Amino acid sequence: MQQMLAALTDADRLEVYNQLKAEYGIHPMEAHLKLTSDEILSALQKMKEQNGMPWRMLRGSLADLVYGVVVLPGLNGWSDVSFNGDMPYDYLLRSDAGEEVTVQIKLQRSEAGQPLEAKKNLGKDMFVVETQRTRGGKKGEKKTRPYRFGDFDLLAVSMFPSTGRWETYMYTVAKWLLPHPSEEGCLNTFQPVAKTPNADWTDSLEQAIEWLKSGQQKTITISTGPPSQQKLDL
DNA sequence: ATGAGTATAATACAGTCGCA
DNA sequence: TGCGACTGTATTATACTCAT
């Protein structure tokens, strides 16, 4: 077969490619949008070059959606419960025993295309995640841009910006996150994320669920690293 | 009851401003 | 002047209010 193809002219090879693609390769999304995959990808390329909101949004949505496709199917004893309506969490998981856990997915914060390193107020050798909604609204007098403690159980941070792999996430218990200094009951806008698993952050969803079920109360630590470097910057 | 208009939700990074 | 906090941005869908 390879020899057969190699014997064809370039024009014929393209013809074969196009015919086979028409026969087998139409993704439902291509049919739905009435665009070829190449046209869709070219449009996305343009979106990336504009580097505006739509591109950022797409990346954030990918971190969310890929989670349901790549991570959750491998989780034993829990199922991904679909729901409708606007919820402050992205996933609702239900165990075989009927326990429910909610998960909010966020993309690790980048700046100028590079993973953002925490400044000293968020700790040394930490990455950053932004725990506020993209746009703000108001419900009465209350701002709806920040998340509130209790909005979701676990925070999953997609580490794609630093690992280059969509299937890598770091988890912590939402109640352990830093509180906002002025907005009562809200999460701080920025949170430090450990680069490697520690007592606050884990790369295992099962571990995070255990932490949650343990009911342990604490706040994530700002500083990591060897004790010699744990001196507080006062 | 229905249409118009408004508010708010979801998605992340960049720009600006105030303060030390 | 550099850090950190805050706000602005594109887009679409839906829910709600208010007037006819």
Coordinates of C-alpha atoms (C1' of nucleotides) in Angstrom, one line a residue:
Chain A
M1 CA 0.0 0.0 0.0
Q2 CA 2.8 2.4 0.9
Q3 CA 4.5 1.6 -2.4
M4 CA 1.3 2.2 -4.2
L5 CA 0.9 5.6 -2.7
A6 CA 4.6 6.4 -3.2
A7 CA 4.2 5.7 -6.9
L8 CA 1.5 8.4 -7.3
T9 CA 2.1 11.9 -8.4
D10 CA 1.6 14.6 -5.7
A11 CA -1.6 15.7 -7.3
D12 CA -3.0 12.1 -7.2
R13 CA -1.9 11.6 -3.6
L14 CA -3.8 14.8 -2.7
E15 CA -6.8 13.5 -4.5
V16 CA -6.7 10.2 -2.6
Y17 CA -6.3 12.1 0.6
N18 CA -9.2 14.3 -0.1
Q19 CA -11.4 11.4 -1.2
L20 CA -10.6 9.3 1.9
K21 CA -11.1 12.3 4.1
A22 CA -14.5 12.9 2.6
E23 CA -15.4 9.3 3.1
Y24 CA -14.1 8.7 6.6
G25 CA -12.7 11.8 8.1
I26 CA -15.7 14.1 8.7
H27 CA -15.9 14.9 12.3
P28 CA -19.5 15.7 13.5
M29 CA -18.2 19.1 14.3
E30 CA -17.0 19.7 10.8
A31 CA -20.5 18.7 9.6
H32 CA -22.2 20.9 12.1
L33 CA -20.1 24.0 11.4
K34 CA -20.0 23.3 7.7
L35 CA -16.2 23.9 7.8
T36 CA -13.3 21.5 7.2
S37 CA -11.1 20.8 10.1
D38 CA -8.3 22.8 8.4
E39 CA -10.6 25.8 8.1
I40 CA -11.6 25.5 11.8
L41 CA -8.0 25.2 12.8
S42 CA -7.0 28.2 10.7
A43 CA -9.7 30.2 12.4
L44 CA -8.3 29.1 15.7
Q45 CA -4.9 30.1 14.6
K46 CA -6.2 33.6 13.8
M47 CA -7.8 33.7 17.2
K48 CA -4.5 32.8 18.9
E49 CA -2.6 35.5 16.9
Q50 CA -5.1 38.1 18.1
N51 CA -4.3 36.9 21.6
G52 CA -7.5 38.4 23.1
M53 CA -10.3 37.2 25.3
P54 CA -11.6 34.5 23.0
W55 CA -8.2 32.7 22.9
R56 CA -7.8 33.0 26.7
M57 CA -11.3 31.7 27.1
L58 CA -10.7 28.8 24.8
R59 CA -7.7 27.7 26.8
G60 CA -9.6 28.0 30.1
S61 CA -12.5 26.1 28.6
L62 CA -10.1 23.4 27.4
A63 CA -8.6 22.9 30.8
D64 CA -12.2 22.4 32.1
L65 CA -13.4 20.2 29.3
V66 CA -10.3 18.1 28.9
Y67 CA -10.7 17.2 32.6
G68 CA -14.0 15.4 31.9
V69 CA -12.5 13.6 29.0
V70 CA -9.0 12.7 30.2
V71 CA -9.1 12.5 34.0
L72 CA -12.5 11.6 35.3
P73 CA -13.0 8.4 33.2
G74 CA -10.0 6.9 35.1
L75 CA -11.5 7.6 38.5
N76 CA -12.8 4.5 40.2
G77 CA -15.8 4.5 42.4
W78 CA -17.0 7.9 41.3
S79 CA -19.1 9.1 38.4
D80 CA -19.3 12.4 36.7
V81 CA -22.9 13.7 37.2
S82 CA -24.1 16.1 34.6
F83 CA -26.2 19.0 35.6
N84 CA -27.6 22.1 34.0
G85 CA -27.7 25.6 35.2
D86 CA -24.9 28.0 36.2
M87 CA -23.1 26.5 39.2
P88 CA -19.9 27.8 40.9
Y89 CA -18.3 24.5 40.2
D90 CA -17.5 22.7 36.9
Y91 CA -18.0 19.1 38.0
L92 CA -20.2 17.2 40.3
L93 CA -18.9 13.8 41.3
R94 CA -20.9 11.1 43.0
S95 CA -19.4 8.1 44.7
D96 CA -21.0 4.7 44.5
A97 CA -21.9 5.3 48.2
G98 CA -23.8 8.4 47.2
E99 CA -21.3 11.1 48.5
E100 CA -21.0 14.2 46.4
V101 CA -18.0 16.3 45.7
T102 CA -17.9 19.4 43.6
V103 CA -14.8 20.5 41.7
Q104 CA -13.8 23.9 40.2
I105 CA -11.2 23.8 37.4
K106 CA -8.8 26.7 36.8
L107 CA -5.9 27.2 34.5
Q108 CA -2.6 27.9 36.1
R109 CA -1.9 31.7 35.7
S110 CA 0.5 32.7 32.9
E111 CA 1.9 36.0 32.0
A112 CA 3.5 36.9 28.6
G113 CA 3.2 33.2 27.7
Q114 CA 5.2 32.0 30.7
P115 CA 3.8 30.3 33.9
L116 CA 3.6 33.0 36.5
E117 CA 5.9 32.6 39.5
A118 CA 4.5 33.7 42.9
K119 CA 5.9 36.9 44.3
K120 CA 7.1 36.8 47.9
N121 CA 3.7 37.5 49.4
L122 CA 2.4 34.2 47.9
G123 CA 5.6 32.3 48.8
K124 CA 8.8 31.1 47.2
D125 CA 9.0 28.6 44.4
M126 CA 5.2 28.6 43.9
F127 CA 3.1 29.0 40.9
V128 CA -0.1 31.0 40.9
V129 CA -3.8 30.4 40.2
E130 CA -6.4 33.2 39.9
T131 CA -9.5 32.3 41.8
Q132 CA -12.0 34.8 40.7
R133 CA -14.5 34.8 37.8
T134 CA -13.5 36.3 34.5
R135 CA -16.1 39.0 34.7
G136 CA -17.8 40.5 37.6
G137 CA -21.5 41.1 38.2
K138 CA -23.5 42.2 41.1
K139 CA -26.3 40.5 43.0
G140 CA -27.9 43.3 44.9
E141 CA -24.9 44.9 46.5
K142 CA -22.8 41.7 46.6
K143 CA -20.1 41.3 44.0
T144 CA -20.3 38.0 42.2
R145 CA -16.8 38.1 40.7
P146 CA -15.1 36.4 43.7
Y147 CA -15.8 32.8 44.6
R148 CA -17.1 32.2 48.1
F149 CA -16.0 29.6 50.6
G150 CA -18.5 26.8 50.1
D151 CA -19.0 27.4 46.4
F152 CA -17.1 24.2 45.6
D153 CA -15.2 21.5 47.5
L154 CA -12.0 21.0 45.6
L155 CA -10.0 23.3 43.4
A156 CA -8.2 21.6 40.4
V157 CA -5.5 23.7 38.7
S158 CA -4.5 22.7 35.2
M159 CA -0.7 22.8 35.2
F160 CA -0.6 22.8 31.4
P161 CA 1.2 26.1 31.2
S162 CA 4.2 24.7 33.2
T163 CA 4.1 21.0 32.3
G164 CA 2.9 21.2 28.7
R165 CA 0.5 18.4 29.4
W166 CA -3.2 18.8 29.7
E167 CA -3.7 15.9 31.9
T168 CA -1.7 17.4 34.8
Y169 CA -3.7 19.0 37.6
M170 CA -2.9 20.0 41.1
Y171 CA -5.6 19.8 43.8
T172 CA -6.4 21.3 47.1
V173 CA -9.4 21.6 49.4
A174 CA -11.3 24.8 48.7
K175 CA -11.7 25.6 52.4
W176 CA -7.9 25.7 52.7
L177 CA -7.5 28.5 50.2
L178 CA -6.4 32.0 51.3
P179 CA -9.2 34.3 52.3
H180 CA -9.8 37.6 50.6
P181 CA -8.5 40.4 52.8
S182 CA -11.6 42.6 52.4
E183 CA -14.4 40.6 50.8
E184 CA -16.0 38.7 53.7
G185 CA -16.3 34.9 53.1
C186 CA -14.6 35.1 49.7
L187 CA -11.5 33.5 48.3
N188 CA -8.4 35.6 47.7
T189 CA -8.0 36.7 44.0
F190 CA -4.7 34.8 43.8
Q191 CA -3.5 31.6 45.4
P192 CA -0.1 30.0 45.4
V193 CA 0.1 26.6 43.8
A194 CA 2.9 24.2 44.8
K195 CA 5.1 23.1 42.0
T196 CA 5.3 19.5 43.4
P197 CA 2.9 17.7 45.7
N198 CA 3.2 18.8 49.3
A199 CA 0.9 18.8 52.4
D200 CA -1.4 21.3 50.8
W201 CA -1.4 20.3 47.1
T202 CA -1.7 16.9 45.5
D203 CA -1.6 15.7 42.0
S204 CA -4.1 12.9 42.8
L205 CA -7.8 13.5 42.9
E206 CA -8.3 10.5 45.2
Q207 CA -5.9 12.1 47.7
A208 CA -7.7 15.4 47.5
I209 CA -11.1 13.7 48.2
E210 CA -9.5 12.0 51.2
W211 CA -8.3 15.3 52.5
L212 CA -11.7 16.8 52.0
K213 CA -13.4 13.9 53.8
S214 CA -10.9 14.1 56.7
G215 CA -12.6 17.4 57.5
Q216 CA -9.2 18.9 58.4
Q217 CA -9.3 22.7 58.8
K218 CA -6.3 24.7 57.8
T219 CA -5.0 27.3 55.4
I220 CA -2.5 26.6 52.7
T221 CA 1.0 27.6 53.6
I222 CA 2.6 30.6 51.8
S223 CA 6.2 29.4 52.0
T224 CA 7.8 26.2 50.9
G225 CA 11.3 25.0 50.6
P226 CA 13.9 23.9 53.1
P227 CA 13.5 25.3 56.7
S228 CA 16.4 27.6 56.2
Q229 CA 14.4 29.5 53.6
Q230 CA 11.2 29.5 55.6
K231 CA 12.0 32.7 57.4
L232 CA 9.0 35.0 57.0
D233 CA 9.5 38.2 55.1
L234 CA 8.1 40.7 57.5
Chain B
dA1 C1' -49.1 37.0 27.8
dT2 C1' -45.4 38.7 25.1
dG3 C1' -41.7 41.6 23.5
dA4 C1' -38.1 44.5 24.6
dG5 C1' -34.5 45.6 27.2
dT6 C1' -31.2 44.8 31.0
dA7 C1' -28.3 42.1 34.0
dT8 C1' -25.5 38.4 34.8
dA9 C1' -23.3 34.1 33.9
dA10 C1' -19.3 31.3 31.9
dT11 C1' -14.2 31.5 30.2
dA12 C1' -7.7 34.4 31.8
dC13 C1' -4.6 37.5 30.9
dA14 C1' -3.0 42.4 30.3
dG15 C1' -3.0 47.2 31.4
dT16 C1' -3.1 50.8 34.8
dC17 C1' -2.9 53.1 39.0
dG18 C1' -1.7 53.8 43.7
dC19 C1' 1.6 53.4 47.1
dA20 C1' 5.9 52.6 49.2
Chain C
dT1 C1' 10.1 52.2 39.9
dG2 C1' 8.5 47.9 41.1
dC3 C1' 5.0 45.4 43.3
dG4 C1' 0.4 44.3 44.1
dA5 C1' -4.4 45.2 43.8
dC6 C1' -7.9 46.2 40.8
dT7 C1' -10.3 46.6 36.5
dG8 C1' -11.1 46.0 31.6
dT9 C1' -11.7 43.1 27.8
dA10 C1' -15.1 39.5 23.5
dT11 C1' -18.8 37.0 23.1
dT12 C1' -22.8 34.4 23.7
dA13 C1' -26.8 32.6 26.3
dT14 C1' -30.3 32.9 29.4
dA15 C1' -33.0 34.8 33.1
dC16 C1' -35.3 38.4 34.8
dT17 C1' -38.0 42.9 34.9
dC18 C1' -41.0 46.0 33.1
dA19 C1' -44.3 47.9 30.0
dT20 C1' -47.9 47.2 26.8

